[in-house]
Amino acid sequence: MQQEFILTLSCPDQRGIVHRVSGFLVEQGCNILDSAQYGDLQSDTYFMRIHFAAETPEHSLDGLRTAFAPVAEAMHMKWEMHDAHHKPRVVIFVSRIGHCLNDLLFRYRSGLLPVEICAIISNHADFYQLAASYNIPFHHFPLPAGANHAQKQAQEARILEVLAQHQTELVVLARYMQILSASMCQALEGRAINIHHSFLPSFKGAKPYYQAHERGVKLIGATAHFVTTDLDEGPIIEQDVERVDHAMTPEELTAIGRDVECVVLARAVKWFVEHRILLNGHKTVVFR
């Protein structure tokens, strides 16, 4: 297997960015396999993702990072470089609604999702048997209804211990029905993805599909976004919708909506692990 790497960067838009980056890769004896760029006129920021291969075996990720640092510094870049074959370590959070969890596990087992799922964390014990069937550790950290601040802190401290133990690179909230504290959100900044059961902004709170049914909506959807301290307002990664009509029951809307949630969340996770998502203020640039 040849060595392949992915470079992502953003910097002030200026002349010579592509020339400097491609010139660096030529000097290092590397070949570009795929390249995508975007210049945002509003923020005057340039974004780039390059997937490249090393043509000689002596290249290392650390060596390439060290060599690229002066180029990045000269052009004021925010950048990352990754081994394209590395499978990020993922922990999934879930409560009592399991369709997204089940879908992610199936994609993982089938090789469709290039990750290592290290653990499943839940405030309920409903899916411990599902986790066991995939030979994945299941951590049950219950939180009683009306839990006070101290109880919430204690539960989140145990969660953070598990994340540290597994050297977690991505947390996926697969319908985890607990609001994360500000400190937890900050600890997971840029590496936690949530699936929201509506096409934001719309129908927040309990039973969203019943709310949608009452309003006679013609489209339902789902939104995957990064987790921030602002509830359900983090940078959006992916959205999708399905057309519905007046003859459908709330249960039918729920079934359709859950299918959309699975697809949207899986796309967001896949794009994250393939380093296709770059932050642009409160928005994202996604190189598909």
PDB file of C-alpha atoms in Angstrom:
ATOM      1  CA  MET A   1       0.000   0.000   0.000  1.00  0.00           C
ATOM      2  CA  GLN A   2       1.495   3.326  -1.043  1.00  0.00           C
ATOM      3  CA  GLN A   3       1.727   6.129   1.495  1.00  0.00           C
ATOM      4  CA  GLU A   4      -1.065   8.652   1.053  1.00  0.00           C
ATOM      5  CA  PHE A   5      -1.722  11.868   2.948  1.00  0.00           C
ATOM      6  CA  ILE A   6      -4.360  14.581   3.149  1.00  0.00           C
ATOM      7  CA  LEU A   7      -3.494  18.249   3.614  1.00  0.00           C
ATOM      8  CA  THR A   8      -6.233  20.721   4.553  1.00  0.00           C
ATOM      9  CA  LEU A   9      -5.670  24.430   4.988  1.00  0.00           C
ATOM     10  CA  SER A  10      -7.268  27.838   5.164  1.00  0.00           C
ATOM     11  CA  CYS A  11      -5.533  31.195   4.951  1.00  0.00           C
ATOM     12  CA  PRO A  12      -6.031  34.784   3.826  1.00  0.00           C
ATOM     13  CA  ASP A  13      -6.710  34.758   0.086  1.00  0.00           C
ATOM     14  CA  GLN A  14      -3.591  35.826  -1.780  1.00  0.00           C
ATOM     15  CA  ARG A  15      -1.634  35.099  -4.910  1.00  0.00           C
ATOM     16  CA  GLY A  16       0.532  32.017  -5.099  1.00  0.00           C
ATOM     17  CA  ILE A  17      -1.191  29.659  -2.660  1.00  0.00           C
ATOM     18  CA  VAL A  18      -1.643  26.802  -5.135  1.00  0.00           C
ATOM     19  CA  HIS A  19       1.839  27.433  -6.562  1.00  0.00           C
ATOM     20  CA  ARG A  20       3.501  27.274  -3.128  1.00  0.00           C
ATOM     21  CA  VAL A  21       1.627  24.152  -2.024  1.00  0.00           C
ATOM     22  CA  SER A  22       2.030  22.229  -5.269  1.00  0.00           C
ATOM     23  CA  GLY A  23       5.667  23.311  -5.457  1.00  0.00           C
ATOM     24  CA  PHE A  24       6.249  21.946  -1.975  1.00  0.00           C
ATOM     25  CA  LEU A  25       4.764  18.587  -2.976  1.00  0.00           C
ATOM     26  CA  VAL A  26       6.939  18.445  -6.095  1.00  0.00           C
ATOM     27  CA  GLU A  27      10.037  19.157  -4.015  1.00  0.00           C
ATOM     28  CA  GLN A  28       9.063  16.357  -1.631  1.00  0.00           C
ATOM     29  CA  GLY A  29       8.590  13.872  -4.476  1.00  0.00           C
ATOM     30  CA  CYS A  30       4.835  13.615  -3.963  1.00  0.00           C
ATOM     31  CA  ASN A  31       2.025  13.238  -6.494  1.00  0.00           C
ATOM     32  CA  ILE A  32      -1.375  14.949  -6.168  1.00  0.00           C
ATOM     33  CA  LEU A  33      -4.254  12.463  -6.390  1.00  0.00           C
ATOM     34  CA  ASP A  34      -7.117  14.859  -5.750  1.00  0.00           C
ATOM     35  CA  SER A  35      -7.371  18.586  -5.094  1.00  0.00           C
ATOM     36  CA  ALA A  36     -10.223  20.940  -4.203  1.00  0.00           C
ATOM     37  CA  GLN A  37     -10.157  24.676  -3.533  1.00  0.00           C
ATOM     38  CA  TYR A  38     -12.604  27.406  -2.596  1.00  0.00           C
ATOM     39  CA  GLY A  39     -12.148  31.136  -2.156  1.00  0.00           C
ATOM     40  CA  ASP A  40     -14.740  32.833   0.082  1.00  0.00           C
ATOM     41  CA  LEU A  41     -15.151  36.412  -1.120  1.00  0.00           C
ATOM     42  CA  GLN A  42     -17.004  37.484   2.023  1.00  0.00           C
ATOM     43  CA  SER A  43     -14.344  36.422   4.495  1.00  0.00           C
ATOM     44  CA  ASP A  44     -11.476  36.787   1.997  1.00  0.00           C
ATOM     45  CA  THR A  45     -10.350  33.305   3.003  1.00  0.00           C
ATOM     46  CA  TYR A  46      -8.990  30.532   0.805  1.00  0.00           C
ATOM     47  CA  PHE A  47      -9.649  26.865   1.568  1.00  0.00           C
ATOM     48  CA  MET A  48      -7.887  23.824   0.142  1.00  0.00           C
ATOM     49  CA  ARG A  49      -7.888  20.042   0.507  1.00  0.00           C
ATOM     50  CA  ILE A  50      -5.206  17.999  -1.248  1.00  0.00           C
ATOM     51  CA  HIS A  51      -4.975  14.206  -1.262  1.00  0.00           C
ATOM     52  CA  PHE A  52      -1.470  13.185  -2.322  1.00  0.00           C
ATOM     53  CA  ALA A  53       0.811  10.167  -2.478  1.00  0.00           C
ATOM     54  CA  ALA A  54       4.474   9.854  -1.597  1.00  0.00           C
ATOM     55  CA  GLU A  55       6.426   8.309  -4.445  1.00  0.00           C
ATOM     56  CA  THR A  56       9.276   7.134  -2.231  1.00  0.00           C
ATOM     57  CA  PRO A  57       8.876   5.035   0.931  1.00  0.00           C
ATOM     58  CA  GLU A  58      11.074   7.157   3.203  1.00  0.00           C
ATOM     59  CA  HIS A  59       8.436   9.853   3.684  1.00  0.00           C
ATOM     60  CA  SER A  60       6.828  10.074   7.112  1.00  0.00           C
ATOM     61  CA  LEU A  61       3.888  12.128   8.301  1.00  0.00           C
ATOM     62  CA  ASP A  62       6.012  13.898  10.917  1.00  0.00           C
ATOM     63  CA  GLY A  63       8.689  14.645   8.347  1.00  0.00           C
ATOM     64  CA  LEU A  64       6.214  16.133   5.898  1.00  0.00           C
ATOM     65  CA  ARG A  65       4.605  18.206   8.629  1.00  0.00           C
ATOM     66  CA  THR A  66       7.969  19.589   9.697  1.00  0.00           C
ATOM     67  CA  ALA A  67       8.905  20.407   6.112  1.00  0.00           C
ATOM     68  CA  PHE A  68       5.585  22.120   5.384  1.00  0.00           C
ATOM     69  CA  ALA A  69       5.547  24.288   8.528  1.00  0.00           C
ATOM     70  CA  PRO A  70       7.659  27.156   7.038  1.00  0.00           C
ATOM     71  CA  VAL A  71       5.369  27.331   3.986  1.00  0.00           C
ATOM     72  CA  ALA A  72       2.306  27.489   6.219  1.00  0.00           C
ATOM     73  CA  GLU A  73       3.835  30.120   8.479  1.00  0.00           C
ATOM     74  CA  ALA A  74       4.807  32.339   5.542  1.00  0.00           C
ATOM     75  CA  MET A  75       1.232  32.331   4.221  1.00  0.00           C
ATOM     76  CA  HIS A  76      -0.498  32.490   7.652  1.00  0.00           C
ATOM     77  CA  MET A  77      -2.232  29.149   7.202  1.00  0.00           C
ATOM     78  CA  LYS A  78      -4.356  27.135   9.573  1.00  0.00           C
ATOM     79  CA  TRP A  79      -3.569  23.630   8.431  1.00  0.00           C
ATOM     80  CA  GLU A  80      -3.570  19.933   9.210  1.00  0.00           C
ATOM     81  CA  MET A  81      -1.895  16.973   7.556  1.00  0.00           C
ATOM     82  CA  HIS A  82      -3.100  13.415   8.059  1.00  0.00           C
ATOM     83  CA  ASP A  83      -2.316   9.859   7.040  1.00  0.00           C
ATOM     84  CA  ALA A  84      -5.078   9.062   4.529  1.00  0.00           C
ATOM     85  CA  HIS A  85      -5.180   5.416   5.656  1.00  0.00           C
ATOM     86  CA  HIS A  86      -5.658   6.217   9.347  1.00  0.00           C
ATOM     87  CA  LYS A  87      -9.056   5.219  10.756  1.00  0.00           C
ATOM     88  CA  PRO A  88     -10.109   7.753  13.411  1.00  0.00           C
ATOM     89  CA  ARG A  89     -11.151   6.432  16.819  1.00  0.00           C
ATOM     90  CA  VAL A  90     -14.858   7.096  17.348  1.00  0.00           C
ATOM     91  CA  VAL A  91     -17.138   6.897  20.390  1.00  0.00           C
ATOM     92  CA  ILE A  92     -20.901   6.975  19.880  1.00  0.00           C
ATOM     93  CA  PHE A  93     -23.364   8.488  22.361  1.00  0.00           C
ATOM     94  CA  VAL A  94     -26.965   7.208  22.283  1.00  0.00           C
ATOM     95  CA  SER A  95     -30.070   7.225  24.474  1.00  0.00           C
ATOM     96  CA  ARG A  96     -33.183   5.146  23.733  1.00  0.00           C
ATOM     97  CA  ILE A  97     -33.700   5.738  19.992  1.00  0.00           C
ATOM     98  CA  GLY A  98     -31.343   3.432  18.137  1.00  0.00           C
ATOM     99  CA  HIS A  99     -31.794   3.810  14.376  1.00  0.00           C
ATOM    100  CA  CYS A 100     -28.724   6.026  13.862  1.00  0.00           C
ATOM    101  CA  LEU A 101     -26.588   3.834  16.111  1.00  0.00           C
ATOM    102  CA  ASN A 102     -27.662   0.703  14.263  1.00  0.00           C
ATOM    103  CA  ASP A 103     -26.971   2.307  10.896  1.00  0.00           C
ATOM    104  CA  LEU A 104     -23.492   3.491  11.883  1.00  0.00           C
ATOM    105  CA  LEU A 105     -22.598   0.074  13.283  1.00  0.00           C
ATOM    106  CA  PHE A 106     -23.733  -1.651  10.087  1.00  0.00           C
ATOM    107  CA  ARG A 107     -21.720   0.738   7.908  1.00  0.00           C
ATOM    108  CA  TYR A 108     -18.713   0.232  10.183  1.00  0.00           C
ATOM    109  CA  ARG A 109     -18.936  -3.570  10.087  1.00  0.00           C
ATOM    110  CA  SER A 110     -19.481  -3.519   6.306  1.00  0.00           C
ATOM    111  CA  GLY A 111     -16.376  -1.418   5.705  1.00  0.00           C
ATOM    112  CA  LEU A 112     -18.422   1.495   4.356  1.00  0.00           C
ATOM    113  CA  LEU A 113     -17.330   3.808   7.156  1.00  0.00           C
ATOM    114  CA  PRO A 114     -13.529   4.024   7.616  1.00  0.00           C
ATOM    115  CA  VAL A 115     -13.443   4.348  11.416  1.00  0.00           C
ATOM    116  CA  GLU A 116     -12.676   2.366  14.552  1.00  0.00           C
ATOM    117  CA  ILE A 117     -15.682   2.467  16.883  1.00  0.00           C
ATOM    118  CA  CYS A 118     -14.063   2.119  20.293  1.00  0.00           C
ATOM    119  CA  ALA A 119     -17.058   2.406  22.599  1.00  0.00           C
ATOM    120  CA  ILE A 120     -20.747   3.229  22.948  1.00  0.00           C
ATOM    121  CA  ILE A 121     -21.880   5.477  25.812  1.00  0.00           C
ATOM    122  CA  SER A 122     -25.479   5.772  26.946  1.00  0.00           C
ATOM    123  CA  ASN A 123     -27.584   7.101  29.782  1.00  0.00           C
ATOM    124  CA  HIS A 124     -29.814   4.020  29.304  1.00  0.00           C
ATOM    125  CA  ALA A 125     -29.012   0.307  29.053  1.00  0.00           C
ATOM    126  CA  ASP A 126     -31.244  -0.420  26.049  1.00  0.00           C
ATOM    127  CA  PHE A 127     -28.511  -1.129  23.500  1.00  0.00           C
ATOM    128  CA  TYR A 128     -25.943  -3.084  25.493  1.00  0.00           C
ATOM    129  CA  GLN A 129     -26.831  -6.284  23.610  1.00  0.00           C
ATOM    130  CA  LEU A 130     -26.483  -4.525  20.242  1.00  0.00           C
ATOM    131  CA  ALA A 131     -23.038  -3.281  21.305  1.00  0.00           C
ATOM    132  CA  ALA A 132     -22.076  -6.777  22.445  1.00  0.00           C
ATOM    133  CA  SER A 133     -23.085  -8.252  19.065  1.00  0.00           C
ATOM    134  CA  TYR A 134     -20.443  -5.999  17.478  1.00  0.00           C
ATOM    135  CA  ASN A 135     -17.950  -6.710  20.289  1.00  0.00           C
ATOM    136  CA  ILE A 136     -17.857  -3.016  21.209  1.00  0.00           C
ATOM    137  CA  PRO A 137     -17.582  -1.900  24.868  1.00  0.00           C
ATOM    138  CA  PHE A 138     -20.826  -0.412  26.215  1.00  0.00           C
ATOM    139  CA  HIS A 139     -20.723   2.137  29.035  1.00  0.00           C
ATOM    140  CA  HIS A 140     -23.964   2.813  30.897  1.00  0.00           C
ATOM    141  CA  PHE A 141     -23.838   6.123  32.764  1.00  0.00           C
ATOM    142  CA  PRO A 142     -27.396   6.759  34.025  1.00  0.00           C
ATOM    143  CA  LEU A 143     -28.623  10.230  34.854  1.00  0.00           C
ATOM    144  CA  PRO A 144     -31.825  10.433  36.907  1.00  0.00           C
ATOM    145  CA  ALA A 145     -34.666  12.681  35.808  1.00  0.00           C
ATOM    146  CA  GLY A 146     -34.217  16.121  37.313  1.00  0.00           C
ATOM    147  CA  ALA A 147     -30.540  15.490  38.045  1.00  0.00           C
ATOM    148  CA  ASN A 148     -28.796  18.418  39.704  1.00  0.00           C
ATOM    149  CA  HIS A 149     -25.629  20.134  38.530  1.00  0.00           C
ATOM    150  CA  ALA A 150     -23.340  17.990  40.686  1.00  0.00           C
ATOM    151  CA  GLN A 151     -24.847  14.757  39.335  1.00  0.00           C
ATOM    152  CA  LYS A 152     -24.506  16.030  35.775  1.00  0.00           C
ATOM    153  CA  GLN A 153     -20.867  16.962  36.373  1.00  0.00           C
ATOM    154  CA  ALA A 154     -20.114  13.545  37.877  1.00  0.00           C
ATOM    155  CA  GLN A 155     -21.671  11.736  34.909  1.00  0.00           C
ATOM    156  CA  GLU A 156     -19.774  13.855  32.381  1.00  0.00           C
ATOM    157  CA  ALA A 157     -16.518  13.328  34.263  1.00  0.00           C
ATOM    158  CA  ARG A 158     -16.951   9.562  33.834  1.00  0.00           C
ATOM    159  CA  ILE A 159     -17.688  10.081  30.137  1.00  0.00           C
ATOM    160  CA  LEU A 160     -14.545  12.170  29.670  1.00  0.00           C
ATOM    161  CA  GLU A 161     -12.503   9.424  31.346  1.00  0.00           C
ATOM    162  CA  VAL A 162     -13.758   6.907  28.768  1.00  0.00           C
ATOM    163  CA  LEU A 163     -13.015   9.297  25.905  1.00  0.00           C
ATOM    164  CA  ALA A 164      -9.487   9.815  27.184  1.00  0.00           C
ATOM    165  CA  GLN A 165      -8.982   6.087  27.743  1.00  0.00           C
ATOM    166  CA  HIS A 166      -9.865   5.370  24.103  1.00  0.00           C
ATOM    167  CA  GLN A 167      -7.911   8.361  22.744  1.00  0.00           C
ATOM    168  CA  THR A 168     -11.117   9.440  21.036  1.00  0.00           C
ATOM    169  CA  GLU A 169     -10.809  11.519  17.883  1.00  0.00           C
ATOM    170  CA  LEU A 170     -14.527  11.921  17.132  1.00  0.00           C
ATOM    171  CA  VAL A 171     -17.692  11.773  19.225  1.00  0.00           C
ATOM    172  CA  VAL A 172     -20.976  11.086  17.427  1.00  0.00           C
ATOM    173  CA  LEU A 173     -24.239  11.971  19.154  1.00  0.00           C
ATOM    174  CA  ALA A 174     -26.543   9.410  17.544  1.00  0.00           C
ATOM    175  CA  ARG A 175     -29.776  10.710  19.101  1.00  0.00           C
ATOM    176  CA  TYR A 176     -28.226  11.224  22.527  1.00  0.00           C
ATOM    177  CA  MET A 177     -31.036  13.003  24.340  1.00  0.00           C
ATOM    178  CA  GLN A 178     -28.965  14.827  26.928  1.00  0.00           C
ATOM    179  CA  ILE A 179     -27.808  18.436  26.701  1.00  0.00           C
ATOM    180  CA  LEU A 180     -24.042  18.592  27.088  1.00  0.00           C
ATOM    181  CA  SER A 181     -22.675  21.135  29.556  1.00  0.00           C
ATOM    182  CA  ALA A 182     -20.661  24.111  28.346  1.00  0.00           C
ATOM    183  CA  SER A 183     -17.469  22.553  29.681  1.00  0.00           C
ATOM    184  CA  MET A 184     -18.174  19.277  27.851  1.00  0.00           C
ATOM    185  CA  CYS A 185     -18.890  21.151  24.613  1.00  0.00           C
ATOM    186  CA  GLN A 186     -15.624  23.024  24.956  1.00  0.00           C
ATOM    187  CA  ALA A 187     -13.719  19.799  25.649  1.00  0.00           C
ATOM    188  CA  LEU A 188     -15.158  18.292  22.451  1.00  0.00           C
ATOM    189  CA  GLU A 189     -14.900  21.408  20.293  1.00  0.00           C
ATOM    190  CA  GLY A 190     -14.458  20.553  16.623  1.00  0.00           C
ATOM    191  CA  ARG A 191     -14.692  16.796  17.196  1.00  0.00           C
ATOM    192  CA  ALA A 192     -18.327  16.136  18.122  1.00  0.00           C
ATOM    193  CA  ILE A 193     -21.131  15.757  15.575  1.00  0.00           C
ATOM    194  CA  ASN A 194     -24.833  15.788  16.428  1.00  0.00           C
ATOM    195  CA  ILE A 195     -27.823  14.741  14.335  1.00  0.00           C
ATOM    196  CA  HIS A 196     -30.849  16.961  14.720  1.00  0.00           C
ATOM    197  CA  HIS A 197     -34.258  15.591  13.877  1.00  0.00           C
ATOM    198  CA  SER A 198     -35.371  18.472  11.693  1.00  0.00           C
ATOM    199  CA  PHE A 199     -34.244  20.634   8.826  1.00  0.00           C
ATOM    200  CA  LEU A 200     -32.922  23.446  10.997  1.00  0.00           C
ATOM    201  CA  PRO A 201     -34.233  25.819  12.046  1.00  0.00           C
ATOM    202  CA  SER A 202     -37.604  24.186  12.684  1.00  0.00           C
ATOM    203  CA  PHE A 203     -39.709  22.223  15.177  1.00  0.00           C
ATOM    204  CA  LYS A 204     -37.386  22.028  18.154  1.00  0.00           C
ATOM    205  CA  GLY A 205     -38.198  20.053  21.272  1.00  0.00           C
ATOM    206  CA  ALA A 206     -40.219  16.907  21.836  1.00  0.00           C
ATOM    207  CA  LYS A 207     -42.027  14.978  19.085  1.00  0.00           C
ATOM    208  CA  PRO A 208     -40.823  17.088  16.143  1.00  0.00           C
ATOM    209  CA  TYR A 209     -42.616  14.957  13.560  1.00  0.00           C
ATOM    210  CA  TYR A 210     -45.896  15.377  15.420  1.00  0.00           C
ATOM    211  CA  GLN A 211     -45.340  19.143  15.373  1.00  0.00           C
ATOM    212  CA  ALA A 212     -44.621  18.914  11.658  1.00  0.00           C
ATOM    213  CA  HIS A 213     -47.791  16.898  11.131  1.00  0.00           C
ATOM    214  CA  GLU A 214     -49.873  19.491  12.963  1.00  0.00           C
ATOM    215  CA  ARG A 215     -48.448  22.201  10.693  1.00  0.00           C
ATOM    216  CA  GLY A 216     -49.119  20.195   7.532  1.00  0.00           C
ATOM    217  CA  VAL A 217     -45.522  20.334   6.315  1.00  0.00           C
ATOM    218  CA  LYS A 218     -44.621  19.124   2.848  1.00  0.00           C
ATOM    219  CA  LEU A 219     -40.917  18.552   3.544  1.00  0.00           C
ATOM    220  CA  ILE A 220     -39.219  16.919   6.507  1.00  0.00           C
ATOM    221  CA  GLY A 221     -35.508  16.543   6.995  1.00  0.00           C
ATOM    222  CA  ALA A 222     -32.490  16.255   9.239  1.00  0.00           C
ATOM    223  CA  THR A 223     -29.383  18.284  10.026  1.00  0.00           C
ATOM    224  CA  ALA A 224     -25.914  17.136  11.090  1.00  0.00           C
ATOM    225  CA  HIS A 225     -23.842  19.813  12.795  1.00  0.00           C
ATOM    226  CA  PHE A 226     -20.884  20.320  15.080  1.00  0.00           C
ATOM    227  CA  VAL A 227     -21.686  20.495  18.783  1.00  0.00           C
ATOM    228  CA  THR A 228     -21.249  23.907  20.412  1.00  0.00           C
ATOM    229  CA  THR A 229     -22.419  25.585  23.599  1.00  0.00           C
ATOM    230  CA  ASP A 230     -25.328  27.067  21.608  1.00  0.00           C
ATOM    231  CA  LEU A 231     -27.884  24.253  21.519  1.00  0.00           C
ATOM    232  CA  ASP A 232     -28.485  22.965  17.965  1.00  0.00           C
ATOM    233  CA  GLU A 233     -26.786  26.019  16.462  1.00  0.00           C
ATOM    234  CA  GLY A 234     -23.314  24.666  15.698  1.00  0.00           C
ATOM    235  CA  PRO A 235     -21.818  24.862  12.190  1.00  0.00           C
ATOM    236  CA  ILE A 236     -23.956  22.793   9.820  1.00  0.00           C
ATOM    237  CA  ILE A 237     -22.209  19.937   7.991  1.00  0.00           C
ATOM    238  CA  GLU A 238     -25.016  18.264   6.034  1.00  0.00           C
ATOM    239  CA  GLN A 239     -28.782  18.425   5.558  1.00  0.00           C
ATOM    240  CA  ASP A 240     -31.345  16.532   3.537  1.00  0.00           C
ATOM    241  CA  VAL A 241     -35.117  16.469   3.088  1.00  0.00           C
ATOM    242  CA  GLU A 242     -37.903  14.166   1.945  1.00  0.00           C
ATOM    243  CA  ARG A 243     -41.221  15.248   0.449  1.00  0.00           C
ATOM    244  CA  VAL A 244     -44.317  14.176   2.403  1.00  0.00           C
ATOM    245  CA  ASP A 245     -48.026  14.848   2.058  1.00  0.00           C
ATOM    246  CA  HIS A 246     -51.269  15.348   3.967  1.00  0.00           C
ATOM    247  CA  ALA A 247     -52.210  11.658   3.885  1.00  0.00           C
ATOM    248  CA  MET A 248     -49.266  10.516   5.992  1.00  0.00           C
ATOM    249  CA  THR A 249     -49.627   9.815   9.692  1.00  0.00           C
ATOM    250  CA  PRO A 250     -47.198  11.099  12.339  1.00  0.00           C
ATOM    251  CA  GLU A 251     -45.812   7.563  12.603  1.00  0.00           C
ATOM    252  CA  GLU A 252     -45.112   7.485   8.858  1.00  0.00           C
ATOM    253  CA  LEU A 253     -43.410  10.880   9.053  1.00  0.00           C
ATOM    254  CA  THR A 254     -41.303   9.593  11.931  1.00  0.00           C
ATOM    255  CA  ALA A 255     -40.195   6.531   9.938  1.00  0.00           C
ATOM    256  CA  ILE A 256     -39.288   8.640   6.907  1.00  0.00           C
ATOM    257  CA  GLY A 257     -37.502  11.191   9.082  1.00  0.00           C
ATOM    258  CA  ARG A 258     -35.435   8.551  10.816  1.00  0.00           C
ATOM    259  CA  ASP A 259     -34.245   7.213   7.461  1.00  0.00           C
ATOM    260  CA  VAL A 260     -33.113  10.728   6.530  1.00  0.00           C
ATOM    261  CA  GLU A 261     -31.349  11.139   9.875  1.00  0.00           C
ATOM    262  CA  CYS A 262     -29.338   7.952   9.298  1.00  0.00           C
ATOM    263  CA  VAL A 263     -28.158   9.032   5.861  1.00  0.00           C
ATOM    264  CA  VAL A 264     -27.321  12.601   6.874  1.00  0.00           C
ATOM    265  CA  LEU A 265     -25.367  11.520   9.965  1.00  0.00           C
ATOM    266  CA  ALA A 266     -23.439   8.844   8.051  1.00  0.00           C
ATOM    267  CA  ARG A 267     -22.443  11.381   5.395  1.00  0.00           C
ATOM    268  CA  ALA A 268     -21.257  13.862   8.015  1.00  0.00           C
ATOM    269  CA  VAL A 269     -19.170  11.250   9.826  1.00  0.00           C
ATOM    270  CA  LYS A 270     -17.627   9.983   6.583  1.00  0.00           C
ATOM    271  CA  TRP A 271     -16.723  13.501   5.463  1.00  0.00           C
ATOM    272  CA  PHE A 272     -15.179  14.207   8.862  1.00  0.00           C
ATOM    273  CA  VAL A 273     -12.965  11.140   8.814  1.00  0.00           C
ATOM    274  CA  GLU A 274     -11.942  11.909   5.220  1.00  0.00           C
ATOM    275  CA  HIS A 275     -10.969  15.445   6.302  1.00  0.00           C
ATOM    276  CA  ARG A 276     -13.424  17.101   3.927  1.00  0.00           C
ATOM    277  CA  ILE A 277     -14.868  19.594   6.441  1.00  0.00           C
ATOM    278  CA  LEU A 278     -13.194  22.932   7.121  1.00  0.00           C
ATOM    279  CA  LEU A 279     -14.612  25.540   9.479  1.00  0.00           C
ATOM    280  CA  ASN A 280     -15.392  28.968   8.025  1.00  0.00           C
ATOM    281  CA  GLY A 281     -16.496  31.027  11.007  1.00  0.00           C
ATOM    282  CA  HIS A 282     -19.953  29.776  11.980  1.00  0.00           C
ATOM    283  CA  LYS A 283     -20.233  27.851   8.709  1.00  0.00           C
ATOM    284  CA  THR A 284     -18.420  24.963   7.091  1.00  0.00           C
ATOM    285  CA  VAL A 285     -16.751  24.340   3.759  1.00  0.00           C
ATOM    286  CA  VAL A 286     -17.331  20.720   2.729  1.00  0.00           C
ATOM    287  CA  PHE A 287     -15.259  19.349  -0.170  1.00  0.00           C
ATOM    288  CA  ARG A 288     -17.382  16.419  -1.348  1.00  0.00           C
TER     289      ARG A 288
END
